[in-house]
Structures are given as C-alpha cells and as structure tokens.
Amino acid sequence: MTEIEIKPTRYGGSVARKLIAELMADLAERYGDSDATPIEAVEFDPPDGGFFVAYLDGSPVGCGGWRSWAGSEEIAEIKRVYTSATVRGKGVGRAIMAALESDARAHGRVRAILETGTAQPEAIALYHAIGYQLIDNFGHYRDEPGCRSFGRTL
C-alpha cells in the first residue's frame, strides 16, 4: 500500500471544497439530505481549529477538521471527516483522525467530541475502534433519533 500523506489546508480551499461536496453527496444519499450544521471556514483556522486533507498516490482522498467546541480551549469538536468510497478500508479515516487528534492536542485540547449518524456504520465502527465512547448527544442533530455522539480524552 502507498503511504497516506496528511496535509493541513484551509477549510474553504479548492481541494477541501471538492471533498466536502463529495461528503455532502454521500450524506444526502444516506440520509436524504446533506449536513446542515452551521459552519464558517474561519472556525477551522489555528489556533482554534484545523483542517486536513489526506492524499494517497498524490490524489486527495479524504478530509477532516476540528474546531473549538463552544469557545472551549479544552474541547475539540471533530467535523467533516470523510474518506472517498474508492479507498475506504485502507486506513485513510484512521490517518485523518490521528492527525486531527494530534493537532488538537498541540493546540491545548484535552478532549475530542463528534457526532455522526446510524446510517454511517463504518464511521461508528472506526470511532469505537480508536477509543471513542458514546456520550450524550450534542450539537445540531442532538434531538434526531439517528444521532450518535462520541467523545474521548486526547
């Protein structure tokens, strides 16, 4: 397998926008609509956030970001984690999560939280596998029946 390369980028950059469009199409297929969580690109700017793109064989194949949760300097909220369907199962999601957690730790965060949905079983399996545990639902979809929220100490 070729090495996965993770590079920081701006949330609003062209490569990030392409991958986020793929993510939104995937979510629309799974849920009937794309993610409506309010997000501003600046939320992912250091030191209060970070956004990364994963490359495999030089091609962008995944992304993810973290932002400060509710202005906290201790809690990072993981958002927009996505792996292209053609490379799922090759460790891209794990590499993205490792980069996000490392960057959040480097910026003083001691806990990470995220939300996903039951129509994303592969994401749920990944989060369990890397040590995330179910927590009380939070965020934009907290009252939706299929919402699952996870957290872990960094």
N, CA, C and O of each residue as an XYZ file, in Angstrom:
616
protein
N       0.832     -1.177      0.000
C       0.000      0.000      0.000
C       0.881      1.248      0.000
O       1.931      1.275      0.642
N       0.461      2.246     -0.702
C       1.161      3.515     -0.748
C       0.916      4.273      0.550
O      -0.125      4.108      1.187
N       1.868      5.097      0.935
C       1.758      5.865      2.169
C       0.686      6.944      2.040
O       0.559      7.612      1.013
N      -0.069      7.085      3.106
C      -1.079      8.145      3.186
C      -0.377      9.401      3.673
O       0.345      9.370      4.670
N      -0.587     10.489      2.980
C       0.000     11.767      3.363
C      -1.122     12.698      3.808
O      -2.117     12.863      3.103
N      -0.958     13.301      4.973
C      -1.954     14.212      5.525
C      -1.365     15.620      5.512
O      -0.285     15.857      6.053
N      -2.086     16.551      4.886
C      -1.593     17.929      4.778
C      -2.628     18.909      5.313
O      -3.819     18.783      5.028
N      -2.164     19.894      6.099
C      -3.096     20.940      6.536
C      -3.509     21.793      5.339
O      -2.730     22.012      4.411
N      -4.724     22.257      5.384
C      -5.233     23.124      4.323
C      -6.295     24.039      4.911
O      -6.717     23.849      6.052
N      -6.714     24.991      4.170
C      -7.806     25.877      4.622
C      -9.142     25.199      4.306
O      -9.309     24.604      3.241
N     -10.073     25.296      5.228
C     -11.389     24.683      5.043
C     -12.031     25.132      3.734
O     -12.671     24.323      3.063
N     -11.881     26.367      3.364
C     -12.506     26.878      2.144
C     -11.680     26.694      0.888
O     -12.083     27.152     -0.181
N     -10.528     26.033      0.986
C      -9.674     25.834     -0.183
C     -10.325     24.937     -1.225
O     -11.272     24.213     -0.920
N      -9.824     24.981     -2.444
C     -10.462     24.263     -3.561
C     -10.483     22.746     -3.354
O     -11.497     22.108     -3.637
N      -9.399     22.165     -2.873
C      -9.373     20.710     -2.653
C     -10.356     20.344     -1.547
O     -11.104     19.375     -1.670
N     -10.352     21.122     -0.466
C     -11.283     20.867      0.633
C     -12.729     20.982      0.162
O     -13.564     20.151      0.520
N     -13.032     22.005     -0.640
C     -14.408     22.186     -1.143
C     -14.854     20.984     -1.977
O     -16.002     20.551     -1.878
N     -13.948     20.445     -2.799
C     -14.283     19.277     -3.629
C     -14.619     18.066     -2.750
O     -15.613     17.377     -2.977
N     -13.777     17.822     -1.748
C     -14.017     16.679     -0.860
C     -15.275     16.873     -0.021
O     -16.020     15.919      0.201
N     -15.520     18.090      0.445
C     -16.728     18.355      1.224
C     -17.972     18.186      0.354
O     -19.006     17.728      0.842
N     -17.885     18.548     -0.924
C     -19.012     18.310     -1.840
C     -19.276     16.816     -1.979
O     -20.432     16.394     -2.017
N     -18.210     16.005     -2.057
C     -18.378     14.541     -2.110
C     -19.021     14.045     -0.817
O     -19.912     13.196     -0.846
N     -18.566     14.576      0.315
C     -19.146     14.206      1.606
C     -20.633     14.534      1.641
O     -21.441     13.708      2.068
N     -20.995     15.718      1.202
C     -22.402     16.131      1.234
C     -23.262     15.242      0.334
O     -24.395     14.912      0.684
N     -22.729     14.857     -0.816
C     -23.455     13.945     -1.707
C     -23.640     12.586     -1.032
O     -24.706     11.980     -1.138
N     -22.608     12.109     -0.340
C     -22.686     10.839      0.376
C     -23.738     10.922      1.484
O     -24.537     10.001      1.652
N     -23.739     12.019      2.234
C     -24.715     12.186      3.311
C     -26.135     12.286      2.755
O     -27.073     11.745      3.340
N     -26.290     12.972      1.633
C     -27.617     13.086      1.006
C     -28.131     11.719      0.582
O     -29.323     11.434      0.695
N     -27.224     10.872      0.091
C     -27.623      9.515     -0.307
C     -28.022      8.688      0.915
O     -28.987      7.925      0.859
N     -27.299      8.833      1.997
C     -27.569      8.047      3.203
C     -28.783      8.544      3.980
O     -29.557      7.745      4.508
N     -28.953      9.876      4.051
C     -29.972     10.465      4.923
C     -31.084     11.191      4.178
O     -32.079     11.580      4.790
N     -30.936     11.379      2.874
C     -31.932     12.112      2.114
C     -31.674     13.605      2.080
O     -32.431     14.352      1.460
N     -30.591     14.058      2.755
C     -30.235     15.472      2.777
C     -28.785     15.580      3.228
O     -28.270     14.678      3.888
N     -28.128     16.675      2.877
C     -26.745     16.863      3.310
C     -26.720     17.454      4.717
O     -27.761     17.827      5.256
N     -25.548     17.536      5.300
C     -25.373     18.046      6.656
C     -25.662     19.545      6.683
O     -25.083     20.312      5.913
N     -26.547     19.946      7.562
C     -26.938     21.354      7.660
C     -26.301     22.055      8.859
O     -26.703     23.163      9.212
N     -25.311     21.418      9.488
C     -24.653     22.038     10.634
C     -24.030     23.363     10.207
O     -23.264     23.396      9.244
N     -24.342     24.450     10.901
C     -23.743     25.740     10.536
C     -22.228     25.715     10.751
O     -21.750     25.384     11.835
N     -21.485     26.070      9.704
C     -20.021     26.070      9.760
C     -19.499     27.273      8.997
O     -19.968     27.585      7.902
N     -18.531     27.938      9.586
C     -17.798     29.020      8.937
C     -16.357     28.549      8.770
O     -15.796     27.949      9.686
N     -15.760     28.810      7.627
C     -14.392     28.359      7.360
C     -13.417     28.806      8.443
O     -12.508     28.056      8.798
N     -13.589     29.995      8.965
C     -12.678     30.544      9.964
C     -12.647     29.705     11.245
O     -11.668     29.763     11.990
N     -13.696     28.932     11.512
C     -13.736     28.091     12.706
C     -12.641     27.029     12.695
O     -12.278     26.504     13.748
N     -12.112     26.709     11.519
C     -11.092     25.676     11.393
C      -9.685     26.264     11.263
O      -8.733     25.544     10.960
N      -9.559     27.558     11.490
C      -8.248     28.204     11.434
C      -7.542     28.059     12.774
O      -8.165     28.231     13.821
N      -6.242     27.744     12.756
C      -5.465     27.695     14.005
C      -5.480     29.071     14.665
O      -5.539     30.077     13.957
N      -5.429     29.150     15.965
C      -5.197     28.065     16.916
C      -6.481     27.416     17.435
O      -6.428     26.547     18.306
N      -7.626     27.831     16.909
C      -8.903     27.314     17.405
C      -9.489     26.215     16.539
O     -10.653     25.847     16.701
N      -8.695     25.690     15.626
C      -9.156     24.617     14.770
C      -8.080     24.224     13.786
O      -6.989     24.794     13.763
N      -8.409     23.240     12.977
C      -7.501     22.787     11.932
C      -8.269     21.961     10.923
O      -9.239     21.287     11.271
N      -7.840     22.012      9.682
C      -8.475     21.213      8.640
C      -7.383     20.536      7.825
O      -6.359     21.148      7.521
N      -7.601     19.273      7.472
C      -6.580     18.465      6.823
C      -7.157     17.676      5.654
O      -8.326     17.291      5.656
N      -6.308     17.447      4.658
C      -6.668     16.617      3.509
C      -5.713     15.438      3.464
O      -4.507     15.593      3.655
N      -6.262     14.262      3.211
C      -5.469     13.045      3.061
C      -5.239     12.783      1.580
O      -6.153     12.897      0.763
N      -4.004     12.430      1.249
C      -3.619     12.115     -0.131
C      -3.109     10.680     -0.186
O      -2.396     10.231      0.712
N      -3.474      9.976     -1.232
C      -2.988      8.636     -1.499
C      -2.554      8.617     -2.957
O      -3.346      8.937     -3.844
N      -1.313      8.247     -3.210
C      -0.754      8.298     -4.571
C      -0.897      9.691     -5.181
O      -1.089      9.829     -6.389
N      -0.803     10.720     -4.341
C      -0.863     12.089     -4.814
C      -2.255     12.640     -5.047
O      -2.405     13.813     -5.389
N      -3.278     11.816     -4.870
C      -4.659     12.260     -5.088
C      -5.358     12.502     -3.759
O      -5.186     11.727     -2.818
N      -6.146     13.574     -3.671
C      -6.892     13.823     -2.429
C      -8.019     12.799     -2.282
O      -8.850     12.638     -3.176
N      -8.030     12.108     -1.135
C      -8.994     11.024     -0.940
C      -9.774     11.127      0.366
O     -10.597     10.261      0.664
N      -9.529     12.164      1.140
C     -10.243     12.287      2.394
C      -9.928     13.606      3.070
O      -8.996     14.314      2.687
N     -10.726     13.924      4.086
C     -10.526     15.179      4.799
C     -11.137     15.083      6.183
O     -11.832     14.123      6.517
N     -10.861     16.094      6.969
C     -11.463     16.214      8.284
C     -10.938     17.445      8.978
O      -9.873     17.962      8.641
N     -11.702     17.912      9.955
C     -11.293     19.087     10.682
C     -11.715     19.025     12.131
O     -12.501     18.170     12.539
N     -11.177     19.943     12.889
C     -11.617     20.126     14.271
C     -11.763     21.625     14.517
O     -11.082     22.452     13.912
N     -12.670     21.934     15.421
C     -12.879     23.315     15.829
C     -13.137     23.320     17.334
O     -13.551     22.310     17.904
N     -12.893     24.443     17.961
C     -13.164     24.556     19.388
C     -14.655     24.394     19.623
O     -15.468     25.002     18.925
N     -15.014     23.580     20.599
C     -16.417     23.384     20.928
C     -16.884     24.518     21.832
O     -16.390     24.684     22.947
N     -17.832     25.286     21.339
C     -18.472     26.354     22.107
C     -17.452     27.289     22.749
O     -17.645     27.735     23.880
N     -16.367     27.587     22.035
C     -15.353     28.503     22.532
C     -14.386     27.904     23.540
O     -13.538     28.610     24.087
N     -14.509     26.612     23.785
C     -13.652     25.955     24.766
C     -12.212     25.877     24.283
O     -11.952     25.619     23.108
N     -11.288     26.100     25.197
C      -9.877     25.901     24.884
C      -9.430     24.499     25.273
O      -8.249     24.172     25.158
N     -10.367     23.665     25.734
C     -10.046     22.298     26.142
C     -10.700     21.236     25.269
O     -10.197     20.115     25.190
N     -11.816     21.566     24.608
C     -12.574     20.553     23.863
C     -12.564     20.858     22.372
O     -12.902     21.961     21.944
N     -12.172     19.865     21.599
C     -12.191     19.952     20.135
C     -13.391     19.174     19.611
O     -13.639     18.043     20.029
N     -14.126     19.781     18.703
C     -15.212     19.074     18.022
C     -14.692     18.648     16.657
O     -14.240     19.480     15.870
N     -14.756     17.358     16.380
C     -14.327     16.796     15.103
C     -15.475     16.940     14.108
O     -16.617     16.598     14.416
N     -15.166     17.452     12.905
C     -16.192     17.674     11.884
C     -15.657     17.277     10.511
O     -14.450     17.247     10.274
N     -16.585     16.978      9.625
C     -16.314     16.792      8.197
C     -15.282     15.711      7.891
O     -14.503     15.834      6.946
N     -15.284     14.647      8.702
C     -14.398     13.518      8.420
C     -15.010     12.735      7.263
O     -16.168     12.321      7.315
N     -14.211     12.542      6.226
C     -14.705     11.882      5.018
C     -13.569     11.119      4.343
O     -12.435     11.594      4.277
N     -13.892      9.938      3.848
C     -12.974      9.150      3.032
C     -13.699      8.769      1.752
O     -14.818      8.258      1.799
N     -13.077      9.010      0.621
C     -13.676      8.650     -0.669
C     -13.998      7.159     -0.698
O     -13.225      6.340     -0.200
N     -15.126      6.817     -1.273
C     -15.588      5.429     -1.301
C     -14.553      4.480     -1.909
O     -14.460      3.324     -1.496
N     -13.786      4.949     -2.869
C     -12.829      4.085     -3.564
C     -11.650      3.655     -2.695
O     -10.942      2.711     -3.045
N     -11.425      4.337     -1.561
C     -10.282      3.985     -0.707
C     -10.694      3.613      0.714
O      -9.836      3.508      1.591
N     -11.962      3.414      0.955
C     -12.399      3.020      2.294
C     -11.807      1.664      2.652
O     -11.684      0.776      1.808
N     -11.447      1.526      3.908
C     -10.842      0.288      4.377
C      -9.326      0.252      4.223
O      -8.700     -0.769      4.509
N      -8.734      1.346      3.778
C      -7.283      1.390      3.565
C      -6.556      2.232      4.608
O      -5.375      2.537      4.438
N      -7.233      2.606      5.669
C      -6.594      3.329      6.756
C      -6.633      4.840      6.641
O      -6.048      5.535      7.471
N      -7.306      5.360      5.632
C      -7.356      6.811      5.439
C      -8.091      7.479      6.601
O      -7.614      8.480      7.134
N      -9.233      6.947      6.995
C     -10.001      7.524      8.100
C      -9.201      7.544      9.389
O      -9.217      8.537     10.116
N      -8.503      6.458      9.678
C      -7.657      6.403     10.879
C      -6.563      7.461     10.821
O      -6.280      8.123     11.819
N      -5.947      7.618      9.646
C      -4.873      8.605      9.494
C      -5.406     10.025      9.690
O      -4.755     10.857     10.323
N      -6.577     10.294      9.150
C      -7.185     11.615      9.331
C      -7.469     11.859     10.811
O      -7.135     12.918     11.344
N      -8.084     10.885     11.473
C      -8.405     11.054     12.887
C      -7.142     11.256     13.716
O      -7.136     12.085     14.626
N      -6.083     10.525     13.425
C      -4.828     10.680     14.166
C      -4.271     12.087     13.987
O      -3.782     12.688     14.944
N      -4.342     12.613     12.770
C      -3.852     13.964     12.502
C      -4.697     15.000     13.233
O      -4.156     15.951     13.799
N      -6.003     14.829     13.229
C      -6.892     15.771     13.913
C      -6.625     15.775     15.410
O      -6.507     16.835     16.024
N      -6.531     14.591     15.990
C      -6.289     14.497     17.426
C      -4.928     15.088     17.799
O      -4.816     15.804     18.794
N      -3.915     14.798     17.020
C      -2.580     15.324     17.281
C      -2.558     16.848     17.210
O      -1.969     17.509     18.065
N      -3.203     17.397     16.189
C      -3.238     18.849     16.033
C      -4.032     19.504     17.162
O      -3.625     20.538     17.692
N      -5.156     18.906     17.525
C      -5.966     19.454     18.619
C      -5.169     19.433     19.925
O      -5.190     20.402     20.684
N      -4.467     18.328     20.184
C      -3.610     18.245     21.381
C      -2.531     19.325     21.355
O      -2.269     19.970     22.370
N      -1.907     19.520     20.192
C      -0.854     20.531     20.060
C      -1.385     21.942     20.325
O      -0.622     22.848     20.660
N      -2.694     22.117     20.172
C      -3.318     23.416     20.440
C      -4.031     23.428     21.791
O      -4.925     24.245     22.015
N      -3.643     22.532     22.682
C      -4.114     22.559     24.058
C      -5.407     21.845     24.350
O      -5.889     21.899     25.482
N      -5.987     21.179     23.378
C      -7.245     20.480     23.639
C      -6.955     19.151     24.330
O      -5.991     18.463     23.993
N      -7.796     18.797     25.296
C      -7.592     17.565     26.062
C      -8.712     16.549     25.835
O      -8.640     15.419     26.319
N      -9.734     16.952     25.103
C     -10.870     16.057     24.816
C     -11.361     16.344     23.414
O     -11.323     17.478     22.937
N     -11.829     15.276     22.757
C     -12.437     15.411     21.433
C     -13.843     14.839     21.485
O     -14.090     13.812     22.116
N     -14.763     15.524     20.807
C     -16.137     15.055     20.699
C     -16.538     15.106     19.223
O     -15.955     15.851     18.436
N     -17.521     14.320     18.868
C     -18.022     14.325     17.496
C     -19.421     13.750     17.475
O     -19.854     13.070     18.405
N     -20.116     14.043     16.386
C     -21.429     13.439     16.190
C     -21.472     12.826     14.798
O     -20.862     13.327     13.854
N     -22.208     11.734     14.702
C     -22.413     11.050     13.431
C     -23.826     10.477     13.475
O     -24.607     10.794     14.373
N     -24.144      9.637     12.506
C     -25.485      9.068     12.476
C     -25.459      7.575     12.231
O     -24.452      7.019     11.794
N     -26.565      6.941     12.514
C     -26.653      5.487     12.394
C     -26.561      5.001     10.951
O     -26.321      3.816     10.722
N     -26.745      5.880      9.979
C     -26.604      5.490      8.575
C     -25.140      5.487      8.135
O     -24.847      5.276      6.958
N     -24.229      5.720      9.067
C     -22.790      5.697      8.791
C     -22.118      4.642      9.681
O     -21.296      4.982     10.531
N     -22.466      3.366      9.487
C     -21.936      2.324     10.373
C     -20.415      2.193     10.310
O     -19.787      1.838     11.308
N     -19.816      2.473      9.155
C     -18.359      2.369      9.068
C     -17.683      3.453      9.908
O     -16.624      3.211     10.487
N     -18.280      4.644      9.982
C     -17.737      5.704     10.830
C     -17.868      5.315     12.300
O     -16.926      5.483     13.075
N     -19.019      4.802     12.680
C     -19.237      4.376     14.059
C     -18.232      3.294     14.435
O     -17.668      3.328     15.529
N     -18.003      2.339     13.547
C     -17.030      1.270     13.815
C     -15.625      1.849     13.994
O     -14.893      1.428     14.890
N     -15.246      2.803     13.155
C     -13.934      3.436     13.282
C     -13.810      4.136     14.630
O     -12.818      3.950     15.335
N     -14.797      4.932     14.991
C     -14.708      5.680     16.242
C     -14.594      4.744     17.445
O     -13.813      5.004     18.361
N     -15.364      3.661     17.446
C     -15.239      2.664     18.519
C     -13.833      2.066     18.525
O     -13.220      1.924     19.583
N     -13.329      1.718     17.349
C     -12.025      1.058     17.239
C     -10.873      1.918     17.745
O      -9.871      1.390     18.227
N     -11.009      3.246     17.639
C      -9.911      4.113     18.071
C     -10.163      4.727     19.452
O      -9.479      5.670     19.850
N     -11.139      4.192     20.174
C     -11.300      4.553     21.571
C     -12.368      5.561     21.928
O     -12.433      6.014     23.070
N     -13.206      5.920     20.973
C     -14.297      6.843     21.293
C     -15.424      6.077     21.963
O     -15.685      4.918     21.640
N     -16.092      6.744     22.905
C     -17.215      6.145     23.611
C     -18.450      7.026     23.435
O     -18.349      8.242     23.274
N     -19.614      6.382     23.468
C     -20.863      7.134     23.369
C     -20.962      8.146     24.501
O     -20.621      7.856     25.647
N     -21.434      9.341     24.157
C     -21.694     10.392     25.138
C     -23.099     10.922     24.866
O     -23.730     10.547     23.878
N     -23.583     11.790     25.742
C     -24.878     12.420     25.493
C     -24.817     13.195     24.189
O     -23.819     13.853     23.893
N     -25.886     13.116     23.414
C     -25.929     13.835     22.149
C     -25.786     15.337     22.379
O     -26.235     15.875     23.391
N     -25.153     15.993     21.417
C     -24.930     17.429     21.474
C     -25.030     17.944     20.046
O     -25.186     17.161     19.109
N     -24.944     19.218     19.881
C     -24.817     19.807     18.558
C     -26.121     19.904     17.778
O     -27.216     19.736     18.315
N     -25.957     20.178     16.508
C     -27.055     20.476     15.602
C     -28.101     19.356     15.535
O     -29.297     19.634     15.453
N     -27.663     18.103     15.571
C     -28.571     16.970     15.400
C     -28.890     16.242     16.699
O     -29.380     15.113     16.659
N     -28.628     16.853     17.843
C     -28.768     16.175     19.133
C     -30.142     15.563     19.370
O     -30.252     14.565     20.081
N     -31.188     16.137     18.793
C     -32.540     15.626     19.033
C     -33.027     14.673     17.945
O     -34.161     14.198     18.002
N     -32.183     14.392     16.960
C     -32.554     13.452     15.893
C     -32.398     12.020     16.396
O     -31.416     11.716     17.073
N     -33.335     11.143     16.084
C     -33.266      9.768     16.610
C     -32.035      8.982     16.150
O     -31.576      8.099     16.875
N     -31.503      9.271     14.996
C     -30.343      8.528     14.499
C     -29.005      9.126     14.885
O     -27.963      8.614     14.474
N     -29.007     10.196     15.665
C     -27.759     10.859     16.063
C     -27.018     10.012     17.085
O     -27.617      9.461     18.009
N     -25.709      9.917     16.903
C     -24.838      9.264     17.871
C     -23.659     10.196     18.117
O     -22.986     10.617     17.176
N     -23.415     10.512     19.371
C     -22.310     11.380     19.738
C     -21.260     10.566     20.486
O     -21.579      9.659     21.254
N     -20.005     10.914     20.240
C     -18.882     10.175     20.820
C     -17.869     11.163     21.380
O     -17.810     12.319     20.961
N     -17.073     10.687     22.334
C     -16.011     11.505     22.881
C     -14.891     10.642     23.403
O     -15.058      9.447     23.646
N     -13.723     11.283     23.575
C     -12.578     10.596     24.185
C     -11.576     11.625     24.668
O     -11.511     12.752     24.178
N     -10.806     11.198     25.638
C      -9.707     12.017     26.138
C      -8.575     11.919     25.120
O      -8.280     10.844     24.598
N      -7.955     13.051     24.852
C      -6.832     13.069     23.901
C      -5.514     12.783     24.595
O      -4.467     12.759     23.947
